[in-house]
């Protein structure tokens, strides 16, 4: 699908950037006049993916997180979040609700949140190379906007 | 983001404030656990009135405090959650651990 608009940014995996990235993505897609619920869903899903880079991919280091956000045709937004961290051995298992390698303060529900709040979640990963998560959501049509 | 706590008899109330993510959950966790350990409350009320955002790190925060509370046989209530926060809690099935209401 053709990209109508894009922004790309790279941030350090400092936990303070969890809020920075979700707010930046929300601000970018606001040109499509999404509903409050849609914005909340997108912010929550983006927060999950970025947190995973910080908590899991770059567990004991600070690395770079690459974020790319596209507005596609028909009010579809796509957010790609990529790291060059430890990677995921078994993606299917990692995406199961409640599965976590993160210890007692992690709920193991990050992927479950992404899947339930977005239309699609695509994960590509290679151990020791890194992980890419692509989140997509089609925004509703509202009176007064036509894409 | 911060958390204020108030102890009334054996009821400990924690007023959470701001956005709850992995970054902010740490300080909230430390504050609440300190109070739980000091007071061994019969009930912990988590007040979400001033929480505008929460992701699954907030679920971890609530479930972790639930486990702390069980050490002293306490109960947990969750109050004043906005719609977007209720949605995340429902997905996690938190209503099985705590009463979620006004
Ligand atoms: N970017 C990533 N890099 C490496 N491992 C990851 C990444 N994202 C997720 N994982 C793995 O998948 C598991 C499940 O992730 P998630 O559903 O978000 O739950 P949680 O973050 O609470 O552990 C993590 O515990 C981790 O093992
Ligand atoms: Mg996670």
PDB file of C-alpha atoms and ligand atoms in Angstrom:
ATOM      1  CA  UNK A   1       0.000   0.000   0.000  1.00  0.00           C
ATOM      2  CA  UNK A   2       1.231   3.481  -0.864  1.00  0.00           C
ATOM      3  CA  UNK A   3       2.515   5.645   1.962  1.00  0.00           C
ATOM      4  CA  UNK A   4       0.920   9.099   1.996  1.00  0.00           C
ATOM      5  CA  UNK A   5       3.035  10.450   4.828  1.00  0.00           C
ATOM      6  CA  UNK A   6       5.887   9.156   6.971  1.00  0.00           C
ATOM      7  CA  UNK A   7       8.006  10.025   9.925  1.00  0.00           C
ATOM      8  CA  UNK A   8      11.047   8.185  11.143  1.00  0.00           C
ATOM      9  CA  UNK A   9      13.013   8.592  14.326  1.00  0.00           C
ATOM     10  CA  UNK A  10      15.658   6.861  16.355  1.00  0.00           C
ATOM     11  CA  UNK A  11      15.713   7.029  20.130  1.00  0.00           C
ATOM     12  CA  UNK A  12      17.933   5.554  22.785  1.00  0.00           C
ATOM     13  CA  UNK A  13      16.479   2.687  24.805  1.00  0.00           C
ATOM     14  CA  UNK A  14      16.175   4.880  27.900  1.00  0.00           C
ATOM     15  CA  UNK A  15      12.916   4.066  29.670  1.00  0.00           C
ATOM     16  CA  UNK A  16      11.939   7.737  29.716  1.00  0.00           C
ATOM     17  CA  UNK A  17      11.502   7.423  25.924  1.00  0.00           C
ATOM     18  CA  UNK A  18       8.519   5.069  26.339  1.00  0.00           C
ATOM     19  CA  UNK A  19       6.248   8.083  26.735  1.00  0.00           C
ATOM     20  CA  UNK A  20       8.124  10.177  24.180  1.00  0.00           C
ATOM     21  CA  UNK A  21       7.607   7.675  21.355  1.00  0.00           C
ATOM     22  CA  UNK A  22       3.918   6.988  22.030  1.00  0.00           C
ATOM     23  CA  UNK A  23       3.177  10.717  22.237  1.00  0.00           C
ATOM     24  CA  UNK A  24       5.125  11.412  19.028  1.00  0.00           C
ATOM     25  CA  UNK A  25       3.194   8.714  17.142  1.00  0.00           C
ATOM     26  CA  UNK A  26      -0.116   9.987  18.522  1.00  0.00           C
ATOM     27  CA  UNK A  27       0.731  13.531  17.451  1.00  0.00           C
ATOM     28  CA  UNK A  28       1.698  12.361  13.957  1.00  0.00           C
ATOM     29  CA  UNK A  29      -1.511  10.399  13.307  1.00  0.00           C
ATOM     30  CA  UNK A  30      -3.668  13.176  14.734  1.00  0.00           C
ATOM     31  CA  UNK A  31      -3.751  14.735  11.243  1.00  0.00           C
ATOM     32  CA  UNK A  32      -6.296  11.989  10.422  1.00  0.00           C
ATOM     33  CA  UNK A  33      -8.567  13.167  13.245  1.00  0.00           C
ATOM     34  CA  UNK A  34      -8.846   9.775  14.994  1.00  0.00           C
ATOM     35  CA  UNK A  35     -11.297   9.168  17.837  1.00  0.00           C
ATOM     36  CA  UNK A  36     -10.080   9.381  21.438  1.00  0.00           C
ATOM     37  CA  UNK A  37     -10.423   5.591  21.688  1.00  0.00           C
ATOM     38  CA  UNK A  38      -8.337   5.029  18.573  1.00  0.00           C
ATOM     39  CA  UNK A  39      -5.585   7.310  19.883  1.00  0.00           C
ATOM     40  CA  UNK A  40      -5.597   5.493  23.247  1.00  0.00           C
ATOM     41  CA  UNK A  41      -5.339   2.111  21.528  1.00  0.00           C
ATOM     42  CA  UNK A  42      -2.444   3.213  19.333  1.00  0.00           C
ATOM     43  CA  UNK A  43      -0.556   4.809  22.242  1.00  0.00           C
ATOM     44  CA  UNK A  44      -0.962   1.678  24.350  1.00  0.00           C
ATOM     45  CA  UNK A  45       0.216  -0.680  21.600  1.00  0.00           C
ATOM     46  CA  UNK A  46       3.214   1.515  20.715  1.00  0.00           C
ATOM     47  CA  UNK A  47       4.127   1.746  24.385  1.00  0.00           C
ATOM     48  CA  UNK A  48       4.165  -2.060  24.603  1.00  0.00           C
ATOM     49  CA  UNK A  49       6.447  -2.493  21.607  1.00  0.00           C
ATOM     50  CA  UNK A  50       8.887   0.209  22.726  1.00  0.00           C
ATOM     51  CA  UNK A  51       8.945  -1.112  26.290  1.00  0.00           C
ATOM     52  CA  UNK A  52       9.868  -4.552  24.953  1.00  0.00           C
ATOM     53  CA  UNK A  53      12.925  -3.091  23.215  1.00  0.00           C
ATOM     54  CA  UNK A  54      13.972  -1.429  26.456  1.00  0.00           C
ATOM     55  CA  UNK A  55      13.198  -4.256  28.877  1.00  0.00           C
ATOM     56  CA  UNK A  56      14.015  -7.322  26.765  1.00  0.00           C
ATOM     57  CA  UNK A  57      15.997  -6.504  23.622  1.00  0.00           C
ATOM     58  CA  UNK A  58      18.514  -4.235  25.347  1.00  0.00           C
ATOM     59  CA  UNK A  59      18.179  -5.767  28.811  1.00  0.00           C
ATOM     60  CA  UNK A  60      21.568  -4.772  30.209  1.00  0.00           C
ATOM     61  CA  UNK A  61      22.591  -2.101  27.728  1.00  0.00           C
ATOM     62  CA  UNK A  62      21.355   1.026  26.038  1.00  0.00           C
ATOM     63  CA  UNK A  63      20.788   0.543  22.318  1.00  0.00           C
ATOM     64  CA  UNK A  64      18.910   2.256  19.532  1.00  0.00           C
ATOM     65  CA  UNK A  65      15.214   1.916  18.818  1.00  0.00           C
ATOM     66  CA  UNK A  66      14.147   2.698  15.244  1.00  0.00           C
ATOM     67  CA  UNK A  67      10.596   3.949  14.795  1.00  0.00           C
ATOM     68  CA  UNK A  68       8.915   4.493  11.456  1.00  0.00           C
ATOM     69  CA  UNK A  69       5.295   5.522  11.110  1.00  0.00           C
ATOM     70  CA  UNK A  70       3.335   5.606   7.856  1.00  0.00           C
ATOM     71  CA  UNK A  71      -0.076   6.884   6.963  1.00  0.00           C
ATOM     72  CA  UNK A  72      -1.267   4.577   4.195  1.00  0.00           C
ATOM     73  CA  UNK A  73      -4.269   4.799   1.885  1.00  0.00           C
ATOM     74  CA  UNK A  74      -7.785   4.319   3.286  1.00  0.00           C
ATOM     75  CA  UNK A  75      -6.886   5.696   6.749  1.00  0.00           C
ATOM     76  CA  UNK A  76      -4.568   2.827   7.628  1.00  0.00           C
ATOM     77  CA  UNK A  77      -1.682   3.658   9.904  1.00  0.00           C
ATOM     78  CA  UNK A  78       1.395   1.479  10.231  1.00  0.00           C
ATOM     79  CA  UNK A  79       4.023   1.768  12.967  1.00  0.00           C
ATOM     80  CA  UNK A  80       7.268  -0.151  12.707  1.00  0.00           C
ATOM     81  CA  UNK A  81       9.405  -0.527  15.826  1.00  0.00           C
ATOM     82  CA  UNK A  82      12.787  -2.166  15.387  1.00  0.00           C
ATOM     83  CA  UNK A  83      15.699  -2.994  17.667  1.00  0.00           C
ATOM     84  CA  UNK A  84      19.095  -4.606  17.221  1.00  0.00           C
ATOM     85  CA  UNK A  85      18.912  -6.396  20.533  1.00  0.00           C
ATOM     86  CA  UNK A  86      18.901 -10.005  21.687  1.00  0.00           C
ATOM     87  CA  UNK A  87      16.101 -11.190  19.385  1.00  0.00           C
ATOM     88  CA  UNK A  88      13.397 -13.755  20.117  1.00  0.00           C
ATOM     89  CA  UNK A  89      14.078 -17.482  19.985  1.00  0.00           C
ATOM     90  CA  UNK A  90      10.473 -18.632  19.631  1.00  0.00           C
ATOM     91  CA  UNK A  91       8.106 -15.915  18.426  1.00  0.00           C
ATOM     92  CA  UNK A  92       4.945 -17.995  18.714  1.00  0.00           C
ATOM     93  CA  UNK A  93       5.686 -18.792  22.337  1.00  0.00           C
ATOM     94  CA  UNK A  94       6.685 -15.194  23.121  1.00  0.00           C
ATOM     95  CA  UNK A  95       3.312 -13.994  21.832  1.00  0.00           C
ATOM     96  CA  UNK A  96       1.287 -16.315  24.055  1.00  0.00           C
ATOM     97  CA  UNK A  97      -0.592 -14.402  26.767  1.00  0.00           C
ATOM     98  CA  UNK A  98       1.179 -14.501  30.152  1.00  0.00           C
ATOM     99  CA  UNK A  99       4.467 -15.726  28.694  1.00  0.00           C
ATOM    100  CA  UNK A 100       7.342 -13.614  29.984  1.00  0.00           C
ATOM    101  CA  UNK A 101      11.056 -13.901  30.493  1.00  0.00           C
ATOM    102  CA  UNK A 102      10.979 -10.609  32.377  1.00  0.00           C
ATOM    103  CA  UNK A 103      10.439 -11.637  35.983  1.00  0.00           C
ATOM    104  CA  UNK A 104       7.680 -10.960  38.488  1.00  0.00           C
ATOM    105  CA  UNK A 105       6.878  -7.352  37.547  1.00  0.00           C
ATOM    106  CA  UNK A 106       6.121  -8.201  33.905  1.00  0.00           C
ATOM    107  CA  UNK A 107       2.602  -9.406  33.163  1.00  0.00           C
ATOM    108  CA  UNK A 108       3.463 -11.157  29.904  1.00  0.00           C
ATOM    109  CA  UNK A 109       0.580  -9.329  28.239  1.00  0.00           C
ATOM    110  CA  UNK A 110       2.375  -6.898  25.940  1.00  0.00           C
ATOM    111  CA  UNK A 111       1.717  -8.830  22.738  1.00  0.00           C
ATOM    112  CA  UNK A 112      -1.845  -9.601  23.868  1.00  0.00           C
ATOM    113  CA  UNK A 113      -2.456  -5.858  24.259  1.00  0.00           C
ATOM    114  CA  UNK A 114      -0.925  -5.099  20.843  1.00  0.00           C
ATOM    115  CA  UNK A 115      -3.058  -7.782  19.181  1.00  0.00           C
ATOM    116  CA  UNK A 116      -6.258  -6.718  20.835  1.00  0.00           C
ATOM    117  CA  UNK A 117      -5.780  -2.948  20.327  1.00  0.00           C
ATOM    118  CA  UNK A 118      -4.507  -3.029  16.718  1.00  0.00           C
ATOM    119  CA  UNK A 119      -5.819  -4.750  13.570  1.00  0.00           C
ATOM    120  CA  UNK A 120      -2.598  -6.589  12.896  1.00  0.00           C
ATOM    121  CA  UNK A 121       0.720  -7.289  14.602  1.00  0.00           C
ATOM    122  CA  UNK A 122       3.628  -8.694  12.619  1.00  0.00           C
ATOM    123  CA  UNK A 123       6.801  -9.836  14.360  1.00  0.00           C
ATOM    124  CA  UNK A 124      10.099 -10.686  12.702  1.00  0.00           C
ATOM    125  CA  UNK A 125      13.063 -11.633  14.827  1.00  0.00           C
ATOM    126  CA  UNK A 126      16.446 -13.303  14.759  1.00  0.00           C
ATOM    127  CA  UNK A 127      18.324 -14.294  17.894  1.00  0.00           C
ATOM    128  CA  UNK A 128      21.317 -12.006  18.497  1.00  0.00           C
ATOM    129  CA  UNK A 129      20.238  -9.797  15.547  1.00  0.00           C
ATOM    130  CA  UNK A 130      17.101  -8.047  16.694  1.00  0.00           C
ATOM    131  CA  UNK A 131      13.356  -7.742  16.376  1.00  0.00           C
ATOM    132  CA  UNK A 132      10.926  -5.810  14.205  1.00  0.00           C
ATOM    133  CA  UNK A 133       7.299  -5.308  15.200  1.00  0.00           C
ATOM    134  CA  UNK A 134       4.812  -3.809  12.732  1.00  0.00           C
ATOM    135  CA  UNK A 135       1.510  -2.557  14.102  1.00  0.00           C
ATOM    136  CA  UNK A 136      -1.363  -1.634  11.790  1.00  0.00           C
ATOM    137  CA  UNK A 137      -4.735  -0.117  12.379  1.00  0.00           C
ATOM    138  CA  UNK A 138      -7.429   1.211  10.107  1.00  0.00           C
ATOM    139  CA  UNK A 139      -9.066   4.317  11.497  1.00  0.00           C
ATOM    140  CA  UNK A 140     -12.814   4.757  11.257  1.00  0.00           C
ATOM    141  CA  UNK A 141     -14.391   7.250   8.885  1.00  0.00           C
ATOM    142  CA  UNK A 142     -16.018  10.138  10.691  1.00  0.00           C
ATOM    143  CA  UNK A 143     -18.315  12.884   9.512  1.00  0.00           C
ATOM    144  CA  UNK A 144     -16.209  15.662   8.059  1.00  0.00           C
ATOM    145  CA  UNK A 145     -13.170  13.607   7.093  1.00  0.00           C
ATOM    146  CA  UNK A 146     -12.671  11.526   4.016  1.00  0.00           C
ATOM    147  CA  UNK A 147      -9.132  10.331   4.482  1.00  0.00           C
TER     148      UNK A 147
ATOM    149  CA  UNK B   1       3.744  10.746  37.725  1.00  0.00           C
ATOM    150  CA  UNK B   2       3.686   9.929  41.370  1.00  0.00           C
ATOM    151  CA  UNK B   3       1.741   8.229  44.098  1.00  0.00           C
ATOM    152  CA  UNK B   4       0.401   9.567  47.391  1.00  0.00           C
ATOM    153  CA  UNK B   5      -0.706   7.202  50.119  1.00  0.00           C
ATOM    154  CA  UNK B   6      -3.086   7.553  53.044  1.00  0.00           C
ATOM    155  CA  UNK B   7      -3.589   5.117  55.898  1.00  0.00           C
ATOM    156  CA  UNK B   8      -6.978   5.078  57.597  1.00  0.00           C
ATOM    157  CA  UNK B   9      -7.133   2.374  60.271  1.00  0.00           C
ATOM    158  CA  UNK B  10      -6.140  -0.776  58.386  1.00  0.00           C
ATOM    159  CA  UNK B  11      -7.142   0.608  54.987  1.00  0.00           C
ATOM    160  CA  UNK B  12      -4.294   1.866  52.836  1.00  0.00           C
ATOM    161  CA  UNK B  13      -5.249   4.038  49.867  1.00  0.00           C
ATOM    162  CA  UNK B  14      -2.770   4.766  47.090  1.00  0.00           C
ATOM    163  CA  UNK B  15      -3.635   7.677  44.810  1.00  0.00           C
ATOM    164  CA  UNK B  16      -1.839   7.035  41.534  1.00  0.00           C
ATOM    165  CA  UNK B  17      -1.168   9.963  39.278  1.00  0.00           C
ATOM    166  CA  UNK B  18      -0.062  10.495  35.676  1.00  0.00           C
ATOM    167  CA  UNK B  19       0.837   7.843  33.118  1.00  0.00           C
ATOM    168  CA  UNK B  20       1.686   4.291  34.183  1.00  0.00           C
ATOM    169  CA  UNK B  21       4.283   2.567  32.048  1.00  0.00           C
ATOM    170  CA  UNK B  22       7.421   0.547  32.783  1.00  0.00           C
ATOM    171  CA  UNK B  23       9.357   3.786  33.425  1.00  0.00           C
ATOM    172  CA  UNK B  24       6.941   5.246  35.979  1.00  0.00           C
ATOM    173  CA  UNK B  25       5.820   1.955  37.556  1.00  0.00           C
ATOM    174  CA  UNK B  26       9.115   1.514  39.411  1.00  0.00           C
ATOM    175  CA  UNK B  27       8.736   4.466  41.757  1.00  0.00           C
ATOM    176  CA  UNK B  28       5.042   3.681  42.303  1.00  0.00           C
ATOM    177  CA  UNK B  29       5.906   0.085  43.181  1.00  0.00           C
ATOM    178  CA  UNK B  30       8.583   1.106  45.653  1.00  0.00           C
ATOM    179  CA  UNK B  31       6.343   3.623  47.393  1.00  0.00           C
ATOM    180  CA  UNK B  32       3.358   1.284  47.700  1.00  0.00           C
ATOM    181  CA  UNK B  33       5.439  -1.698  48.852  1.00  0.00           C
ATOM    182  CA  UNK B  34       7.080   0.396  51.558  1.00  0.00           C
ATOM    183  CA  UNK B  35       3.643   1.352  52.893  1.00  0.00           C
ATOM    184  CA  UNK B  36       2.293  -2.218  52.649  1.00  0.00           C
ATOM    185  CA  UNK B  37       5.269  -3.538  54.593  1.00  0.00           C
ATOM    186  CA  UNK B  38       4.924  -0.833  57.229  1.00  0.00           C
ATOM    187  CA  UNK B  39       1.163  -1.104  57.713  1.00  0.00           C
ATOM    188  CA  UNK B  40       0.191  -4.700  56.784  1.00  0.00           C
ATOM    189  CA  UNK B  41      -3.188  -3.351  55.659  1.00  0.00           C
ATOM    190  CA  UNK B  42      -6.424  -5.348  55.566  1.00  0.00           C
ATOM    191  CA  UNK B  43      -7.314  -3.536  52.404  1.00  0.00           C
ATOM    192  CA  UNK B  44      -5.409  -1.688  49.703  1.00  0.00           C
ATOM    193  CA  UNK B  45      -7.403   0.748  47.596  1.00  0.00           C
ATOM    194  CA  UNK B  46      -5.749   1.733  44.316  1.00  0.00           C
ATOM    195  CA  UNK B  47      -7.293   5.002  43.169  1.00  0.00           C
ATOM    196  CA  UNK B  48      -6.857   5.588  39.415  1.00  0.00           C
ATOM    197  CA  UNK B  49      -8.762   8.896  39.260  1.00  0.00           C
ATOM    198  CA  UNK B  50      -5.721  10.876  38.099  1.00  0.00           C
ATOM    199  CA  UNK B  51      -4.243   8.196  35.827  1.00  0.00           C
ATOM    200  CA  UNK B  52      -4.561   9.151  32.161  1.00  0.00           C
ATOM    201  CA  UNK B  53      -2.678   6.257  30.563  1.00  0.00           C
ATOM    202  CA  UNK B  54      -1.703   2.707  31.432  1.00  0.00           C
ATOM    203  CA  UNK B  55      -0.138  -0.160  29.498  1.00  0.00           C
ATOM    204  CA  UNK B  56       0.578  -3.739  30.596  1.00  0.00           C
ATOM    205  CA  UNK B  57       3.314  -2.519  32.949  1.00  0.00           C
ATOM    206  CA  UNK B  58       0.386  -1.224  35.032  1.00  0.00           C
ATOM    207  CA  UNK B  59      -1.030  -4.749  35.084  1.00  0.00           C
ATOM    208  CA  UNK B  60       2.311  -5.960  36.401  1.00  0.00           C
ATOM    209  CA  UNK B  61       2.182  -3.221  39.028  1.00  0.00           C
ATOM    210  CA  UNK B  62      -1.309  -4.233  40.210  1.00  0.00           C
ATOM    211  CA  UNK B  63      -0.612  -7.987  40.179  1.00  0.00           C
ATOM    212  CA  UNK B  64       2.677  -7.528  42.019  1.00  0.00           C
ATOM    213  CA  UNK B  65       0.989  -5.478  44.763  1.00  0.00           C
ATOM    214  CA  UNK B  66      -1.733  -8.133  44.989  1.00  0.00           C
ATOM    215  CA  UNK B  67       0.943 -10.711  45.774  1.00  0.00           C
ATOM    216  CA  UNK B  68       2.510  -8.437  48.404  1.00  0.00           C
ATOM    217  CA  UNK B  69      -0.890  -7.956  50.005  1.00  0.00           C
ATOM    218  CA  UNK B  70      -1.621 -11.665  50.148  1.00  0.00           C
ATOM    219  CA  UNK B  71       1.387 -12.029  52.472  1.00  0.00           C
ATOM    220  CA  UNK B  72      -0.627 -10.159  55.095  1.00  0.00           C
ATOM    221  CA  UNK B  73      -3.998 -11.537  53.918  1.00  0.00           C
ATOM    222  CA  UNK B  74      -5.147  -8.189  52.593  1.00  0.00           C
ATOM    223  CA  UNK B  75      -7.771  -7.472  49.944  1.00  0.00           C
ATOM    224  CA  UNK B  76      -7.519  -5.128  47.013  1.00  0.00           C
ATOM    225  CA  UNK B  77      -9.965  -2.661  45.510  1.00  0.00           C
ATOM    226  CA  UNK B  78      -9.439  -0.714  42.308  1.00  0.00           C
ATOM    227  CA  UNK B  79     -11.441   2.494  41.919  1.00  0.00           C
ATOM    228  CA  UNK B  80     -12.051   5.371  39.489  1.00  0.00           C
ATOM    229  CA  UNK B  81     -10.600   3.844  36.336  1.00  0.00           C
ATOM    230  CA  UNK B  82     -11.192   5.699  33.064  1.00  0.00           C
ATOM    231  CA  UNK B  83     -12.522   3.704  30.089  1.00  0.00           C
ATOM    232  CA  UNK B  84      -9.113   3.212  28.427  1.00  0.00           C
ATOM    233  CA  UNK B  85      -7.683   1.849  31.669  1.00  0.00           C
ATOM    234  CA  UNK B  86     -10.633  -0.447  32.371  1.00  0.00           C
ATOM    235  CA  UNK B  87     -10.061  -1.882  28.889  1.00  0.00           C
ATOM    236  CA  UNK B  88      -6.469  -2.913  29.711  1.00  0.00           C
ATOM    237  CA  UNK B  89      -7.528  -4.320  33.101  1.00  0.00           C
ATOM    238  CA  UNK B  90     -10.347  -6.377  31.553  1.00  0.00           C
ATOM    239  CA  UNK B  91      -7.956  -7.857  29.017  1.00  0.00           C
ATOM    240  CA  UNK B  92      -5.779  -9.027  31.892  1.00  0.00           C
ATOM    241  CA  UNK B  93      -8.741 -10.371  33.875  1.00  0.00           C
ATOM    242  CA  UNK B  94      -7.866  -8.209  36.878  1.00  0.00           C
ATOM    243  CA  UNK B  95     -11.493  -8.314  38.025  1.00  0.00           C
ATOM    244  CA  UNK B  96     -10.730 -11.842  39.212  1.00  0.00           C
ATOM    245  CA  UNK B  97      -8.162 -10.500  41.712  1.00  0.00           C
ATOM    246  CA  UNK B  98      -9.767  -7.284  42.813  1.00  0.00           C
ATOM    247  CA  UNK B  99     -13.095  -5.543  42.932  1.00  0.00           C
ATOM    248  CA  UNK B 100     -13.089  -2.859  40.237  1.00  0.00           C
ATOM    249  CA  UNK B 101     -15.596  -0.120  40.860  1.00  0.00           C
ATOM    250  CA  UNK B 102     -16.338   3.379  42.015  1.00  0.00           C
TER     251      UNK B 102
HETATM  252  N1  LIG C   1      11.942  -6.691  21.284  1.00  0.00           N
HETATM  253  C1  LIG C   1      12.140  -7.856  21.940  1.00  0.00           C
HETATM  254  N2  LIG C   1      13.385  -8.388  22.029  1.00  0.00           N
HETATM  255  C2  LIG C   1      13.588  -9.556  22.689  1.00  0.00           C
HETATM  256  N3  LIG C   1      12.605 -10.262  23.305  1.00  0.00           N
HETATM  257  C3  LIG C   1      11.360  -9.791  23.253  1.00  0.00           C
HETATM  258  C4  LIG C   1      11.047  -8.558  22.578  1.00  0.00           C
HETATM  259  N4  LIG C   1       9.720  -8.339  22.695  1.00  0.00           N
HETATM  260  C5  LIG C   1       9.223  -9.371  23.397  1.00  0.00           C
HETATM  261  N5  LIG C   1      10.185 -10.250  23.738  1.00  0.00           N
HETATM  262  C6  LIG C   1      10.000 -11.530  24.485  1.00  0.00           C
HETATM  263  O1  LIG C   1       8.609 -11.848  24.476  1.00  0.00           O
HETATM  264  C7  LIG C   1       8.111 -11.984  25.808  1.00  0.00           C
HETATM  265  C8  LIG C   1       6.668 -11.533  25.913  1.00  0.00           C
HETATM  266  O2  LIG C   1       6.536 -10.125  25.682  1.00  0.00           O
HETATM  267  P1  LIG C   1       5.253  -9.361  26.235  1.00  0.00           P
HETATM  268  O3  LIG C   1       4.035 -10.063  25.763  1.00  0.00           O
HETATM  269  O4  LIG C   1       5.383  -7.923  25.875  1.00  0.00           O
HETATM  270  O5  LIG C   1       5.323  -9.557  27.825  1.00  0.00           O
HETATM  271  P2  LIG C   1       6.344  -8.920  28.891  1.00  0.00           P
HETATM  272  O6  LIG C   1       6.998  -7.722  28.275  1.00  0.00           O
HETATM  273  O7  LIG C   1       5.494  -8.565  30.048  1.00  0.00           O
HETATM  274  O8  LIG C   1       7.343  -9.999  29.200  1.00  0.00           O
HETATM  275  C9  LIG C   1       9.096 -11.189  26.659  1.00  0.00           C
HETATM  276  O9  LIG C   1       9.115 -11.614  27.999  1.00  0.00           O
HETATM  277  C10 LIG C   1      10.417 -11.453  25.931  1.00  0.00           C
HETATM  278  O10 LIG C   1      10.937 -12.727  26.272  1.00  0.00           O
HETATM  279 MG1  LIG C   2       6.127  -6.345  27.102  1.00  0.00          MG
END
